[in-house]
mmCIF file of C-alpha atoms in Angstrom:
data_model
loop_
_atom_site.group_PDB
_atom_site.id
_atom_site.type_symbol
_atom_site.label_atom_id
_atom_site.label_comp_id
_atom_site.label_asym_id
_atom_site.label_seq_id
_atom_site.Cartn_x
_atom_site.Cartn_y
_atom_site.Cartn_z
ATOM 1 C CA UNK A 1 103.073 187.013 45.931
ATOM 2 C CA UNK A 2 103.657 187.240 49.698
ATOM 3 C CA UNK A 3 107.459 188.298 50.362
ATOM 4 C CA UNK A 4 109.773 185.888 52.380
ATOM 5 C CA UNK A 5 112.120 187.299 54.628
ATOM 6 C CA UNK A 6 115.222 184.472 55.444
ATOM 7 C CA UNK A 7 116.835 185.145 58.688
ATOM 8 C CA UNK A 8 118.359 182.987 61.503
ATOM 9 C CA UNK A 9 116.618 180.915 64.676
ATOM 10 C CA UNK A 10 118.086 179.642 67.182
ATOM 11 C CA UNK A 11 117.328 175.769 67.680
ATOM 12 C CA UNK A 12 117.843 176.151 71.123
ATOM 13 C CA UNK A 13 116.756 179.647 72.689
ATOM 14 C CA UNK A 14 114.063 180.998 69.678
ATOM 15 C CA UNK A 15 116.611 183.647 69.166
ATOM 16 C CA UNK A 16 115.885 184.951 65.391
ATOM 17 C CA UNK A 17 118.020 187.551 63.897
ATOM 18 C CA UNK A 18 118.053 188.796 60.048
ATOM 19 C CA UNK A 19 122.103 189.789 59.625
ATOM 20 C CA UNK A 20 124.483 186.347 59.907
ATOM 21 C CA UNK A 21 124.155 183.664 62.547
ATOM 22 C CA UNK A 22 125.748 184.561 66.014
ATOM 23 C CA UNK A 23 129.072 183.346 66.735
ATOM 24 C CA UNK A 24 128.003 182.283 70.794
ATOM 25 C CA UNK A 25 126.630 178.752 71.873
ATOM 26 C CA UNK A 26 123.610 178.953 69.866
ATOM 27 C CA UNK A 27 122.929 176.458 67.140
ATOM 28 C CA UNK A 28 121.507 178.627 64.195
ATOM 29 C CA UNK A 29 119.019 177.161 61.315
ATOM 30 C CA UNK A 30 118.294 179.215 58.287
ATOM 31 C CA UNK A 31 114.394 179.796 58.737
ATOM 32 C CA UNK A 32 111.838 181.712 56.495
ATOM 33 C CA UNK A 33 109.261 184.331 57.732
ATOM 34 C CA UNK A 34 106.541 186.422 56.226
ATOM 35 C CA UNK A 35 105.025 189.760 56.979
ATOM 36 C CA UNK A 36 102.225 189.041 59.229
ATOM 37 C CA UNK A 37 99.820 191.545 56.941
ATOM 38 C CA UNK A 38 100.616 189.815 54.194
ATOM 39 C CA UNK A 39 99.772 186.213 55.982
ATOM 40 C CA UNK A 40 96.174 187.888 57.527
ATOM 41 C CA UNK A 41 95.555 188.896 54.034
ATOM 42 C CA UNK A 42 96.399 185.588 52.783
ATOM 43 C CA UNK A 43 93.909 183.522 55.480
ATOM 44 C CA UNK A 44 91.681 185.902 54.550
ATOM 45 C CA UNK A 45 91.307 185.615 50.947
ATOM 46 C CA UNK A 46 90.910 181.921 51.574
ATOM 47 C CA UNK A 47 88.753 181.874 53.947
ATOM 48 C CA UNK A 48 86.403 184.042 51.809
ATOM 49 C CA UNK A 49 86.258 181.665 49.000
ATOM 50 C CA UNK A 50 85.845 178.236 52.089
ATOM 51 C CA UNK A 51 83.251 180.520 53.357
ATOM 52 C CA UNK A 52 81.402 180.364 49.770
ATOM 53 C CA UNK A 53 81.657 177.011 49.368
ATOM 54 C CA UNK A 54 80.728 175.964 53.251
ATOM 55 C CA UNK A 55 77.322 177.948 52.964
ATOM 56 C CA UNK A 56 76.895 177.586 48.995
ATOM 57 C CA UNK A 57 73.865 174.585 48.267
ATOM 58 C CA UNK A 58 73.027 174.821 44.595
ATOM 59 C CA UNK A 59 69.706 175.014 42.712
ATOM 60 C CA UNK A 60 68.423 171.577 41.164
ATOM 61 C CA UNK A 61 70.004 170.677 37.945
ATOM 62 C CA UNK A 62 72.511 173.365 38.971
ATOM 63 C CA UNK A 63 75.894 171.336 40.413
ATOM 64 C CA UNK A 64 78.085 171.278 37.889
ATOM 65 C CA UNK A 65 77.284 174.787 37.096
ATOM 66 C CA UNK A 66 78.002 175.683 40.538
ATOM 67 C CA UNK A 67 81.153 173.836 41.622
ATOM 68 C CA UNK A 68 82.942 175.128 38.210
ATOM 69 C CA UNK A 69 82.039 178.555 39.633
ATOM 70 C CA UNK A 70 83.214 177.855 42.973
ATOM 71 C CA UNK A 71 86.744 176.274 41.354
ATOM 72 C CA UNK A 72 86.836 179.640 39.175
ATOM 73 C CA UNK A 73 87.012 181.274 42.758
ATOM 74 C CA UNK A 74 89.205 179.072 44.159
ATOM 75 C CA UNK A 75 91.940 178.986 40.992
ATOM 76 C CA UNK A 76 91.652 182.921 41.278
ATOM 77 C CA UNK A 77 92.222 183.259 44.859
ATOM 78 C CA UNK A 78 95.495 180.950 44.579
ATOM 79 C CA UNK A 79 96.275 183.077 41.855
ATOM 80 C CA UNK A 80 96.192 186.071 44.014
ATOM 81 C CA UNK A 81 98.419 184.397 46.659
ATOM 82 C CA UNK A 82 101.203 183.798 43.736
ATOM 83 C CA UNK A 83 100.514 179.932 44.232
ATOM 84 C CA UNK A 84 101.976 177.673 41.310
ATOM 85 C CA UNK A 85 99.432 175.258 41.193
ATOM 86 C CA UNK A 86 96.725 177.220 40.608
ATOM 87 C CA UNK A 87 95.453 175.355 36.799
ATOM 88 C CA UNK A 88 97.268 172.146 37.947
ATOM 89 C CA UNK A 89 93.488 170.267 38.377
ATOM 90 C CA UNK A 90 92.220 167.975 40.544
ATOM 91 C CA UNK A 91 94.630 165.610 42.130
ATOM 92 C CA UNK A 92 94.819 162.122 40.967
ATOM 93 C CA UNK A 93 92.368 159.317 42.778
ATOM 94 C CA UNK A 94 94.112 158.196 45.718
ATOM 95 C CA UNK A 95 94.944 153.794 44.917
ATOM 96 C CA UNK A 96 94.150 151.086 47.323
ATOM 97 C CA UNK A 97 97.192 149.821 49.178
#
C-alpha cells in the first residue's frame, strides 16, 4: 500500500508544510501527499497490465479465455497497489435516464 503523508497547503500561496498550520495570513487546508517513487511505481504497474490489454488480440474461440486472464492481471495489480476493490466485479450496467 502506497504511504500517505498529511500535511498543510496553503489555499492561497501553495505553501505546504508537514508540522501544524502557520499562524500568518495564510488560509491552510489539510491535504494528502504520496512519495513520488511510490506513485511512479504505481503508474507503472498499471500501465503494464493497460499495455497488455491495448496490444493483446486473442486467438479464435479464445475471448473469454483471454479477458479472464487479462482481469486476473488486472485484480492482481490493484492488489499490489493495496486497492479495496480489487474482487468487487464488474460495475453494474449504467440505466437510461
Amino acid at each position: 500500500m502506497i504511504e500517505r503523508i498529511t500535511a498543510w497547503e496553503c489555499i492561497g500561496c501553495g505553501r505546504v508544510e508537514n508540522a501544524k498550520p502557520c499562524v500568518g495570513i495564510c488560509a491552510d487546508r489539510r491535504t494528502e501527499f504520496v512519495y513520488a517513487a511510490d506513485h511512479d511505481a504505481a503508474i507503472a504497474r498499471l500501465a503494464e497490465v493497460v499495455r497488455q490489454i491495448a496490444n493483446t488480440t486473442p486467438r479464435r474461440g479464445e475471448c473469454e479465455r483471454t479477458w479472464k486472464a487479462l482481469q486476473a492481471r488486472a485484480r492482481s495489480a490493484l492488489r499490489t497497489l493495496g486497492e479495496g476493490t480489487a474482487e468487487r466485479g464488474p460495475p453494474a450496467p449504467a440505466q437510461p435516464s
